Short mmCIF file of N, CA, C and O in Angstrom, two decimals:
data_model
loop_
_atom_site.label_atom_id
_atom_site.label_comp_id
_atom_site.label_asym_id
_atom_site.label_seq_id
_atom_site.Cartn_x
_atom_site.Cartn_y
_atom_site.Cartn_z
N ALA B 985 -48.36 -42.16 -53.99
CA ALA B 985 -47.73 -42.77 -55.24
C ALA B 985 -48.81 -43.36 -56.12
O ALA B 985 -48.44 -43.93 -57.14
N ALA B 986 -50.07 -43.26 -55.74
CA ALA B 986 -51.10 -43.81 -56.58
C ALA B 986 -51.30 -42.90 -57.88
O ALA B 986 -51.12 -41.73 -57.78
N PRO B 987 -51.68 -43.52 -58.99
CA PRO B 987 -51.89 -42.72 -60.20
C PRO B 987 -53.15 -41.84 -60.04
O PRO B 987 -54.09 -42.12 -59.27
N ALA B 988 -53.16 -40.75 -60.83
CA ALA B 988 -54.28 -39.86 -60.83
C ALA B 988 -55.60 -40.60 -61.16
O ALA B 988 -55.64 -41.41 -62.04
N GLY B 989 -56.64 -40.31 -60.42
CA GLY B 989 -57.94 -40.85 -60.72
C GLY B 989 -58.17 -42.20 -59.94
O GLY B 989 -59.29 -42.74 -60.02
N ALA B 990 -57.18 -42.70 -59.26
CA ALA B 990 -57.36 -43.97 -58.51
C ALA B 990 -58.18 -43.68 -57.25
O ALA B 990 -57.92 -42.74 -56.51
N VAL B 991 -59.19 -44.60 -56.96
CA VAL B 991 -60.01 -44.41 -55.73
C VAL B 991 -59.94 -45.71 -54.89
O VAL B 991 -60.39 -45.70 -53.77
N ALA B 992 -59.36 -46.79 -55.43
CA ALA B 992 -59.31 -48.05 -54.73
C ALA B 992 -58.05 -48.81 -55.15
O ALA B 992 -57.44 -48.49 -56.21
N PHE B 993 -57.63 -49.79 -54.36
CA PHE B 993 -56.50 -50.65 -54.72
C PHE B 993 -56.76 -52.09 -54.25
O PHE B 993 -57.55 -52.38 -53.37
N GLY B 994 -56.05 -52.96 -54.93
CA GLY B 994 -56.04 -54.42 -54.56
C GLY B 994 -54.63 -54.89 -54.47
O GLY B 994 -53.75 -54.25 -55.09
N VAL B 995 -54.40 -55.98 -53.78
CA VAL B 995 -53.03 -56.51 -53.59
C VAL B 995 -52.99 -57.97 -53.92
O VAL B 995 -53.87 -58.71 -53.45
N LYS B 996 -51.97 -58.39 -54.60
CA LYS B 996 -51.61 -59.82 -54.85
C LYS B 996 -50.27 -59.96 -54.40
O LYS B 996 -49.40 -59.13 -54.46
N HIS B 997 -49.96 -61.25 -53.90
CA HIS B 997 -48.62 -61.56 -53.45
C HIS B 997 -48.35 -63.02 -53.63
O HIS B 997 -49.21 -63.85 -53.66
N THR B 998 -47.00 -63.33 -53.69
CA THR B 998 -46.63 -64.73 -53.76
C THR B 998 -46.79 -65.41 -52.42
O THR B 998 -46.95 -64.75 -51.43
N GLU B 999 -46.69 -66.68 -52.42
CA GLU B 999 -46.93 -67.53 -51.21
C GLU B 999 -46.00 -67.24 -50.08
O GLU B 999 -46.42 -67.26 -48.91
N GLY B 1000 -44.76 -66.85 -50.34
CA GLY B 1000 -43.77 -66.57 -49.27
C GLY B 1000 -43.95 -65.26 -48.55
O GLY B 1000 -43.15 -64.97 -47.65
N VAL B 1001 -44.93 -64.45 -48.97
CA VAL B 1001 -45.03 -63.08 -48.44
C VAL B 1001 -46.37 -62.97 -47.66
O VAL B 1001 -47.38 -63.56 -48.15
N SER B 1002 -46.40 -62.28 -46.54
CA SER B 1002 -47.60 -61.93 -45.88
C SER B 1002 -47.77 -60.37 -46.00
O SER B 1002 -46.87 -59.64 -45.92
N VAL B 1003 -49.00 -60.02 -46.30
CA VAL B 1003 -49.34 -58.57 -46.50
C VAL B 1003 -50.52 -58.28 -45.59
O VAL B 1003 -51.48 -58.97 -45.54
N ASP B 1004 -50.38 -57.17 -44.86
CA ASP B 1004 -51.48 -56.64 -44.01
C ASP B 1004 -51.79 -55.23 -44.53
O ASP B 1004 -50.88 -54.50 -44.91
N VAL B 1005 -53.06 -54.89 -44.53
CA VAL B 1005 -53.50 -53.56 -44.84
C VAL B 1005 -53.97 -52.86 -43.53
O VAL B 1005 -54.80 -53.35 -42.83
N LEU B 1006 -53.23 -51.75 -43.20
CA LEU B 1006 -53.58 -51.00 -42.01
C LEU B 1006 -54.35 -49.77 -42.42
O LEU B 1006 -53.85 -48.90 -43.10
N LEU B 1007 -55.60 -49.77 -42.04
CA LEU B 1007 -56.54 -48.63 -42.42
C LEU B 1007 -56.63 -47.64 -41.25
O LEU B 1007 -56.67 -47.99 -40.09
N ARG B 1008 -56.64 -46.36 -41.58
CA ARG B 1008 -56.75 -45.35 -40.55
C ARG B 1008 -58.09 -45.52 -39.76
O ARG B 1008 -59.12 -45.86 -40.35
N GLY B 1009 -57.91 -45.40 -38.44
CA GLY B 1009 -59.11 -45.54 -37.57
C GLY B 1009 -59.45 -47.01 -37.19
O GLY B 1009 -60.32 -47.20 -36.39
N ARG B 1010 -58.73 -47.97 -37.72
CA ARG B 1010 -58.95 -49.34 -37.35
C ARG B 1010 -57.68 -49.83 -36.64
O ARG B 1010 -56.61 -49.86 -37.26
N PRO B 1011 -57.84 -50.35 -35.38
CA PRO B 1011 -56.61 -50.77 -34.65
C PRO B 1011 -56.00 -52.04 -35.22
O PRO B 1011 -54.83 -52.24 -35.05
N GLU B 1012 -56.78 -52.98 -35.76
CA GLU B 1012 -56.21 -54.23 -36.26
C GLU B 1012 -55.99 -54.19 -37.76
O GLU B 1012 -56.84 -53.72 -38.55
N PRO B 1013 -54.88 -54.79 -38.20
CA PRO B 1013 -54.63 -54.85 -39.68
C PRO B 1013 -55.56 -55.94 -40.33
O PRO B 1013 -55.97 -56.90 -39.61
N GLU B 1014 -55.84 -55.74 -41.57
CA GLU B 1014 -56.60 -56.73 -42.34
C GLU B 1014 -55.62 -57.55 -43.15
O GLU B 1014 -54.93 -56.97 -44.01
N PRO B 1015 -55.56 -58.90 -42.96
CA PRO B 1015 -54.64 -59.65 -43.75
C PRO B 1015 -55.12 -59.77 -45.20
O PRO B 1015 -56.31 -59.82 -45.45
N VAL B 1016 -54.23 -59.76 -46.16
CA VAL B 1016 -54.53 -59.93 -47.54
C VAL B 1016 -54.52 -61.43 -47.84
O VAL B 1016 -53.48 -62.00 -47.95
N ALA B 1017 -55.68 -62.06 -47.90
CA ALA B 1017 -55.78 -63.51 -48.12
C ALA B 1017 -55.66 -63.84 -49.59
O ALA B 1017 -54.93 -64.81 -49.97
N GLY B 1018 -56.41 -63.19 -50.48
CA GLY B 1018 -56.44 -63.58 -51.82
C GLY B 1018 -56.78 -62.38 -52.74
O GLY B 1018 -57.06 -61.32 -52.30
N ALA B 1019 -56.76 -62.64 -54.04
CA ALA B 1019 -57.08 -61.64 -54.99
C ALA B 1019 -58.56 -61.38 -54.95
O ALA B 1019 -59.35 -62.14 -54.52
N GLY B 1020 -58.95 -60.23 -55.37
CA GLY B 1020 -60.34 -59.85 -55.48
C GLY B 1020 -60.75 -58.80 -54.42
O GLY B 1020 -61.72 -58.07 -54.66
N THR B 1021 -60.10 -58.72 -53.30
CA THR B 1021 -60.47 -57.83 -52.26
C THR B 1021 -59.89 -56.49 -52.67
O THR B 1021 -58.70 -56.32 -53.05
N ARG B 1022 -60.75 -55.41 -52.50
CA ARG B 1022 -60.23 -54.07 -52.78
C ARG B 1022 -60.53 -53.18 -51.58
O ARG B 1022 -61.45 -53.38 -50.84
N TRP B 1023 -59.62 -52.19 -51.38
CA TRP B 1023 -59.74 -51.27 -50.29
C TRP B 1023 -59.81 -49.79 -50.85
O TRP B 1023 -59.23 -49.56 -51.92
N PRO B 1024 -60.56 -48.93 -50.15
CA PRO B 1024 -60.52 -47.54 -50.55
C PRO B 1024 -59.17 -46.93 -50.46
O PRO B 1024 -58.37 -47.26 -49.49
N LEU B 1025 -58.76 -46.06 -51.39
CA LEU B 1025 -57.48 -45.45 -51.37
C LEU B 1025 -57.56 -44.18 -50.54
O LEU B 1025 -57.84 -43.09 -51.02
N ASP B 1026 -57.32 -44.33 -49.25
CA ASP B 1026 -57.44 -43.21 -48.27
C ASP B 1026 -56.04 -42.90 -47.77
O ASP B 1026 -55.19 -43.67 -47.66
N GLU B 1027 -55.87 -41.54 -47.42
CA GLU B 1027 -54.64 -41.12 -46.89
C GLU B 1027 -54.44 -41.80 -45.54
O GLU B 1027 -55.40 -41.99 -44.76
N GLY B 1028 -53.24 -42.27 -45.24
CA GLY B 1028 -52.91 -42.91 -44.03
C GLY B 1028 -53.03 -44.47 -44.11
O GLY B 1028 -52.73 -45.17 -43.09
N THR B 1029 -53.46 -44.96 -45.28
CA THR B 1029 -53.46 -46.44 -45.46
C THR B 1029 -52.02 -46.92 -45.61
O THR B 1029 -51.27 -46.34 -46.38
N VAL B 1030 -51.73 -48.04 -44.95
CA VAL B 1030 -50.37 -48.57 -45.01
C VAL B 1030 -50.42 -50.02 -45.40
O VAL B 1030 -51.27 -50.80 -44.90
N LEU B 1031 -49.54 -50.49 -46.30
CA LEU B 1031 -49.38 -51.86 -46.61
C LEU B 1031 -48.08 -52.36 -45.84
O LEU B 1031 -47.05 -51.70 -45.99
N ARG B 1032 -48.24 -53.44 -45.12
CA ARG B 1032 -47.09 -53.97 -44.37
C ARG B 1032 -46.78 -55.36 -44.97
O ARG B 1032 -47.58 -56.24 -45.03
N PHE B 1033 -45.57 -55.50 -45.49
CA PHE B 1033 -45.09 -56.77 -46.09
C PHE B 1033 -44.15 -57.44 -45.06
O PHE B 1033 -43.37 -56.77 -44.42
N SER B 1034 -44.18 -58.76 -45.02
CA SER B 1034 -43.26 -59.54 -44.20
C SER B 1034 -43.01 -60.90 -44.80
O SER B 1034 -43.87 -61.43 -45.57
N MET B 1035 -41.89 -61.45 -44.50
CA MET B 1035 -41.55 -62.83 -44.96
C MET B 1035 -41.12 -63.63 -43.72
O MET B 1035 -40.37 -63.11 -42.89
N SER B 1036 -41.59 -64.86 -43.57
CA SER B 1036 -41.21 -65.63 -42.41
C SER B 1036 -40.06 -66.62 -42.61
O SER B 1036 -39.68 -67.27 -41.74
N ARG B 1037 -39.57 -66.69 -43.83
CA ARG B 1037 -38.48 -67.59 -44.17
C ARG B 1037 -37.63 -67.02 -45.20
O ARG B 1037 -37.97 -66.06 -45.99
N ALA B 1038 -36.34 -67.45 -45.26
CA ALA B 1038 -35.37 -66.98 -46.21
C ALA B 1038 -35.74 -67.43 -47.60
O ALA B 1038 -36.32 -68.49 -47.80
N SER B 1039 -35.41 -66.65 -48.63
CA SER B 1039 -35.65 -66.96 -50.01
C SER B 1039 -34.72 -68.00 -50.51
O SER B 1039 -33.58 -68.16 -50.00
N SER B 1040 -35.13 -68.72 -51.48
CA SER B 1040 -34.29 -69.77 -52.09
C SER B 1040 -33.46 -69.17 -53.23
O SER B 1040 -32.39 -69.70 -53.54
N GLU B 1041 -33.92 -68.02 -53.74
CA GLU B 1041 -33.11 -67.35 -54.75
C GLU B 1041 -33.45 -65.82 -54.76
O GLU B 1041 -34.46 -65.42 -54.09
N LEU B 1042 -32.63 -65.08 -55.40
CA LEU B 1042 -32.84 -63.58 -55.39
C LEU B 1042 -34.14 -63.23 -56.08
O LEU B 1042 -34.50 -63.77 -57.12
N ASN B 1043 -34.91 -62.30 -55.52
CA ASN B 1043 -36.19 -61.81 -56.07
C ASN B 1043 -37.17 -62.85 -56.32
O ASN B 1043 -37.92 -62.78 -57.31
N ASP B 1044 -37.28 -63.87 -55.43
CA ASP B 1044 -38.20 -65.01 -55.67
C ASP B 1044 -39.65 -64.69 -55.13
O ASP B 1044 -40.50 -65.53 -55.32
N ASN B 1045 -39.88 -63.56 -54.53
CA ASN B 1045 -41.19 -63.22 -54.06
C ASN B 1045 -41.61 -61.82 -54.58
O ASN B 1045 -40.77 -61.05 -54.90
N LYS B 1046 -42.91 -61.63 -54.70
CA LYS B 1046 -43.40 -60.42 -55.37
C LYS B 1046 -44.71 -59.95 -54.69
O LYS B 1046 -45.52 -60.80 -54.28
N VAL B 1047 -44.84 -58.60 -54.59
CA VAL B 1047 -46.13 -57.98 -54.19
C VAL B 1047 -46.52 -57.07 -55.33
O VAL B 1047 -45.73 -56.26 -55.81
N THR B 1048 -47.78 -57.12 -55.78
CA THR B 1048 -48.33 -56.36 -56.82
C THR B 1048 -49.54 -55.56 -56.30
O THR B 1048 -50.46 -56.21 -55.73
N VAL B 1049 -49.53 -54.27 -56.48
CA VAL B 1049 -50.63 -53.41 -56.09
C VAL B 1049 -51.30 -52.88 -57.34
O VAL B 1049 -50.66 -52.34 -58.19
N SER B 1050 -52.64 -53.17 -57.46
CA SER B 1050 -53.42 -52.71 -58.62
C SER B 1050 -54.31 -51.53 -58.20
O SER B 1050 -54.85 -51.58 -57.11
N PHE B 1051 -54.34 -50.53 -59.01
CA PHE B 1051 -55.08 -49.31 -58.73
C PHE B 1051 -56.34 -49.26 -59.63
O PHE B 1051 -56.28 -49.61 -60.83
N TYR B 1052 -57.46 -48.81 -59.07
CA TYR B 1052 -58.72 -48.84 -59.75
C TYR B 1052 -59.37 -47.43 -59.73
O TYR B 1052 -59.34 -46.76 -58.67
N ALA B 1053 -60.06 -47.05 -60.81
CA ALA B 1053 -60.86 -45.81 -60.89
C ALA B 1053 -62.21 -46.06 -60.42
O ALA B 1053 -62.63 -47.18 -60.09
N GLU B 1054 -63.00 -44.98 -60.31
CA GLU B 1054 -64.44 -45.12 -59.92
C GLU B 1054 -65.06 -46.09 -60.84
O GLU B 1054 -64.84 -46.06 -62.06
N GLY B 1055 -65.88 -47.00 -60.39
CA GLY B 1055 -66.56 -47.96 -61.18
C GLY B 1055 -65.78 -49.29 -61.30
O GLY B 1055 -66.25 -50.18 -61.97
N GLY B 1056 -64.59 -49.33 -60.80
CA GLY B 1056 -63.78 -50.52 -60.82
C GLY B 1056 -62.89 -50.73 -62.04
O GLY B 1056 -62.29 -51.81 -62.15
N LYS B 1057 -62.79 -49.71 -62.86
CA LYS B 1057 -61.91 -49.80 -64.03
C LYS B 1057 -60.45 -49.80 -63.58
O LYS B 1057 -59.99 -48.89 -62.93
N PRO B 1058 -59.64 -50.78 -64.05
CA PRO B 1058 -58.20 -50.88 -63.67
C PRO B 1058 -57.44 -49.67 -64.32
O PRO B 1058 -57.68 -49.37 -65.51
N ILE B 1059 -56.56 -49.07 -63.54
CA ILE B 1059 -55.79 -47.93 -64.09
C ILE B 1059 -54.36 -48.35 -64.30
O ILE B 1059 -53.79 -48.22 -65.41
N ASN B 1060 -53.73 -48.90 -63.28
CA ASN B 1060 -52.31 -49.21 -63.38
C ASN B 1060 -51.96 -50.19 -62.29
O ASN B 1060 -52.75 -50.46 -61.42
N GLN B 1061 -50.67 -50.69 -62.33
CA GLN B 1061 -50.17 -51.60 -61.31
C GLN B 1061 -48.70 -51.15 -60.94
O GLN B 1061 -48.04 -50.52 -61.70
N ALA B 1062 -48.38 -51.47 -59.64
CA ALA B 1062 -47.05 -51.26 -59.19
C ALA B 1062 -46.65 -52.53 -58.45
O ALA B 1062 -47.41 -53.17 -57.83
N GLY B 1063 -45.36 -52.90 -58.66
CA GLY B 1063 -44.89 -54.13 -58.02
C GLY B 1063 -43.53 -53.96 -57.42
O GLY B 1063 -42.74 -53.05 -57.77
N VAL B 1064 -43.27 -54.88 -56.45
CA VAL B 1064 -41.94 -54.90 -55.79
C VAL B 1064 -41.52 -56.37 -55.68
O VAL B 1064 -42.33 -57.23 -55.26
N PHE B 1065 -40.26 -56.65 -56.02
CA PHE B 1065 -39.75 -58.01 -55.84
C PHE B 1065 -39.03 -58.00 -54.47
O PHE B 1065 -38.41 -57.02 -54.05
N LEU B 1066 -39.16 -59.13 -53.78
CA LEU B 1066 -38.59 -59.26 -52.42
C LEU B 1066 -37.63 -60.45 -52.29
O LEU B 1066 -37.95 -61.51 -52.96
N THR B 1067 -36.64 -60.27 -51.52
CA THR B 1067 -35.73 -61.38 -51.23
C THR B 1067 -35.58 -61.45 -49.73
O THR B 1067 -35.22 -60.48 -49.03
N GLY B 1068 -36.00 -62.56 -49.10
CA GLY B 1068 -35.86 -62.78 -47.69
C GLY B 1068 -34.48 -63.27 -47.33
O GLY B 1068 -33.94 -64.21 -47.95
N VAL B 1069 -33.78 -62.61 -46.39
CA VAL B 1069 -32.51 -62.98 -45.96
C VAL B 1069 -32.54 -63.65 -44.61
O VAL B 1069 -33.11 -63.07 -43.65
N GLY B 1070 -31.97 -64.87 -44.49
CA GLY B 1070 -31.97 -65.50 -43.17
C GLY B 1070 -30.72 -65.09 -42.35
O GLY B 1070 -29.64 -65.06 -42.87
N ILE B 1071 -30.93 -64.76 -41.14
CA ILE B 1071 -29.87 -64.41 -40.26
C ILE B 1071 -29.89 -65.31 -39.01
O ILE B 1071 -30.92 -65.38 -38.39
N SER B 1072 -28.77 -65.85 -38.65
CA SER B 1072 -28.70 -66.72 -37.49
C SER B 1072 -27.34 -66.43 -36.73
O SER B 1072 -26.25 -66.35 -37.41
N LEU B 1073 -27.40 -66.40 -35.48
CA LEU B 1073 -26.19 -66.31 -34.62
C LEU B 1073 -25.80 -67.76 -34.27
O LEU B 1073 -26.52 -68.40 -33.43
N ASP B 1074 -24.79 -68.26 -34.93
CA ASP B 1074 -24.34 -69.61 -34.61
C ASP B 1074 -23.17 -69.59 -33.64
O ASP B 1074 -22.21 -68.81 -33.83
N VAL B 1075 -23.30 -70.36 -32.56
CA VAL B 1075 -22.31 -70.28 -31.51
C VAL B 1075 -21.93 -71.74 -31.01
O VAL B 1075 -22.61 -72.67 -31.32
N ASP B 1076 -20.90 -71.75 -30.31
CA ASP B 1076 -20.47 -73.05 -29.58
C ASP B 1076 -21.25 -73.08 -28.25
O ASP B 1076 -20.68 -72.81 -27.24
N ALA B 1077 -22.57 -73.34 -28.30
CA ALA B 1077 -23.40 -73.21 -27.17
C ALA B 1077 -23.12 -74.25 -26.09
O ALA B 1077 -23.38 -73.99 -24.91
N ASP B 1078 -22.59 -75.42 -26.46
CA ASP B 1078 -22.31 -76.40 -25.40
C ASP B 1078 -20.84 -76.40 -25.10
O ASP B 1078 -20.33 -77.31 -24.31
N ARG B 1079 -20.07 -75.44 -25.61
CA ARG B 1079 -18.65 -75.22 -25.36
C ARG B 1079 -17.76 -76.44 -25.52
O ARG B 1079 -16.88 -76.74 -24.74
N ASP B 1080 -18.01 -77.17 -26.64
CA ASP B 1080 -17.24 -78.34 -26.98
C ASP B 1080 -16.29 -78.09 -28.16
O ASP B 1080 -15.68 -79.06 -28.63
N GLY B 1081 -16.21 -76.87 -28.58
CA GLY B 1081 -15.33 -76.49 -29.69
C GLY B 1081 -15.95 -76.62 -31.05
O GLY B 1081 -15.31 -76.35 -32.05
N VAL B 1082 -17.24 -76.94 -31.11
CA VAL B 1082 -17.94 -77.08 -32.38
C VAL B 1082 -19.12 -76.11 -32.47
O VAL B 1082 -19.98 -76.07 -31.54
N VAL B 1083 -19.11 -75.24 -33.50
CA VAL B 1083 -20.21 -74.33 -33.71
C VAL B 1083 -21.33 -75.07 -34.37
O VAL B 1083 -21.15 -75.62 -35.42
N GLU B 1084 -22.53 -75.08 -33.75
CA GLU B 1084 -23.70 -75.77 -34.28
C GLU B 1084 -24.84 -74.80 -34.55
O GLU B 1084 -25.07 -73.94 -33.74
N LYS B 1085 -25.47 -74.98 -35.72
CA LYS B 1085 -26.54 -74.13 -36.08
C LYS B 1085 -27.82 -74.31 -35.18
O LYS B 1085 -28.39 -73.30 -34.80
N ASN B 1086 -28.11 -75.55 -34.86
CA ASN B 1086 -29.37 -75.82 -34.15
C ASN B 1086 -29.14 -76.38 -32.74
O ASN B 1086 -29.82 -77.34 -32.37
N SER B 1087 -28.19 -75.93 -32.02
CA SER B 1087 -27.91 -76.45 -30.70
C SER B 1087 -29.11 -76.13 -29.74
O SER B 1087 -29.60 -75.01 -29.73
N PRO B 1088 -29.59 -77.11 -28.94
CA PRO B 1088 -30.65 -76.87 -28.01
C PRO B 1088 -30.29 -75.92 -26.91
O PRO B 1088 -31.15 -75.36 -26.21
N HIS B 1089 -28.97 -75.68 -26.72
CA HIS B 1089 -28.51 -74.75 -25.64
C HIS B 1089 -28.39 -73.37 -26.09
O HIS B 1089 -27.94 -72.48 -25.29
N LYS B 1090 -28.78 -73.02 -27.29
CA LYS B 1090 -28.66 -71.66 -27.84
C LYS B 1090 -29.53 -70.70 -27.01
O LYS B 1090 -29.22 -69.51 -26.91
N ALA B 1091 -30.66 -71.14 -26.51
CA ALA B 1091 -31.67 -70.27 -25.92
C ALA B 1091 -31.47 -70.14 -24.43
O ALA B 1091 -32.20 -69.40 -23.84
N SER B 1092 -30.53 -70.79 -23.85
CA SER B 1092 -30.34 -70.66 -22.39
C SER B 1092 -28.85 -70.63 -22.02
O SER B 1092 -27.93 -70.81 -22.92
N TRP B 1093 -28.56 -70.36 -20.81
CA TRP B 1093 -27.21 -70.22 -20.37
C TRP B 1093 -27.03 -70.71 -18.94
O TRP B 1093 -27.91 -70.49 -18.10
N ALA B 1094 -25.96 -71.47 -18.68
CA ALA B 1094 -25.69 -71.98 -17.35
C ALA B 1094 -24.22 -71.76 -17.01
O ALA B 1094 -23.30 -72.01 -17.88
N TRP B 1095 -23.93 -71.26 -15.83
CA TRP B 1095 -22.60 -70.95 -15.40
C TRP B 1095 -21.76 -72.25 -15.01
O TRP B 1095 -22.32 -73.21 -14.65
N GLY B 1096 -20.45 -72.16 -15.15
CA GLY B 1096 -19.60 -73.26 -14.71
C GLY B 1096 -19.02 -74.13 -15.76
O GLY B 1096 -19.37 -74.07 -16.91
N PRO B 1097 -18.10 -75.08 -15.28
CA PRO B 1097 -17.41 -75.94 -16.28
C PRO B 1097 -18.41 -76.93 -17.03
O PRO B 1097 -18.12 -77.34 -18.12
N GLU B 1098 -19.51 -77.23 -16.43
CA GLU B 1098 -20.40 -78.10 -17.08
C GLU B 1098 -21.61 -77.29 -17.70
O GLU B 1098 -22.60 -77.86 -18.12
N GLY B 1099 -21.45 -75.99 -17.67
CA GLY B 1099 -22.51 -75.10 -18.21
C GLY B 1099 -22.65 -75.18 -19.67
O GLY B 1099 -21.89 -75.87 -20.40
N HIS B 1100 -23.57 -74.35 -20.21
CA HIS B 1100 -23.76 -74.29 -21.59
C HIS B 1100 -24.25 -72.84 -21.92
O HIS B 1100 -24.62 -72.05 -21.02
N GLY B 1101 -24.24 -72.54 -23.21
CA GLY B 1101 -24.62 -71.21 -23.67
C GLY B 1101 -23.47 -70.41 -24.10
O GLY B 1101 -22.32 -70.70 -23.68
N ALA B 1102 -23.68 -69.52 -25.00
CA ALA B 1102 -22.56 -68.73 -25.62
C ALA B 1102 -22.06 -67.71 -24.55
O ALA B 1102 -22.84 -67.25 -23.76
N ILE B 1103 -20.79 -67.44 -24.68
CA ILE B 1103 -20.15 -66.32 -23.90
C ILE B 1103 -19.83 -65.31 -24.92
O ILE B 1103 -19.07 -65.49 -25.84
N LEU B 1104 -20.44 -64.15 -24.81
CA LEU B 1104 -20.32 -63.09 -25.71
C LEU B 1104 -19.57 -61.91 -25.09
O LEU B 1104 -20.04 -61.41 -24.00
N LEU B 1105 -18.43 -61.53 -25.60
CA LEU B 1105 -17.73 -60.41 -25.09
C LEU B 1105 -17.86 -59.28 -26.06
O LEU B 1105 -17.54 -59.37 -27.25
N VAL B 1106 -18.31 -58.11 -25.60
CA VAL B 1106 -18.63 -57.01 -26.42
C VAL B 1106 -17.62 -55.90 -26.13
O VAL B 1106 -17.45 -55.51 -24.96
N SER B 1107 -17.04 -55.31 -27.15
CA SER B 1107 -16.12 -54.18 -26.98
C SER B 1107 -16.98 -52.92 -27.11
O SER B 1107 -17.44 -52.59 -28.19
N CYS B 1108 -17.15 -52.20 -25.97
CA CYS B 1108 -17.97 -50.99 -26.00
C CYS B 1108 -17.19 -49.73 -25.93
O CYS B 1108 -17.69 -48.62 -25.73
N ASP B 1109 -15.81 -49.88 -26.05
CA ASP B 1109 -15.01 -48.66 -25.97
C ASP B 1109 -15.01 -47.91 -27.27
O ASP B 1109 -15.43 -48.49 -28.37
N LYS B 1110 -14.61 -46.67 -27.26
CA LYS B 1110 -14.63 -45.85 -28.46
C LYS B 1110 -13.30 -45.89 -29.13
O LYS B 1110 -12.36 -45.21 -28.65
N GLU B 1111 -13.17 -46.64 -30.23
CA GLU B 1111 -11.88 -46.72 -30.93
C GLU B 1111 -11.52 -45.46 -31.73
O GLU B 1111 -10.43 -45.02 -31.71
N LEU B 1112 -12.57 -44.88 -32.39
CA LEU B 1112 -12.30 -43.68 -33.15
C LEU B 1112 -13.29 -42.59 -32.66
O LEU B 1112 -14.45 -42.88 -32.36
N PRO B 1113 -12.77 -41.37 -32.67
CA PRO B 1113 -13.69 -40.25 -32.18
C PRO B 1113 -14.83 -40.02 -33.20
O PRO B 1113 -14.73 -40.30 -34.37
#
């Protein structure tokens, strides 16, 4: 997807995004810490984006990739806007009839009337062919 004549690229991103550059032949990714670092545009190079928290609004994070020609001359840029979505399974973990988001019993389970933890019943039958 790089423009013709591009030999290197650089990456900028907003604070809520983590970006790693995975280069062919290197087992460990290189984190993108700040602007100014450039990588050779080689086949098999992968950019990995991630977000560790939910967004406060739609499209509030961005990653911009800049492409450079031989000698460092900028050619073009490509960007993507990101929205982090938070997902949580909220349950009545202490079985008192109240669903709590941050119950300390969410991560464990104990059997019996004084037990804690969610009881999850899954329907695994085939309703429709």
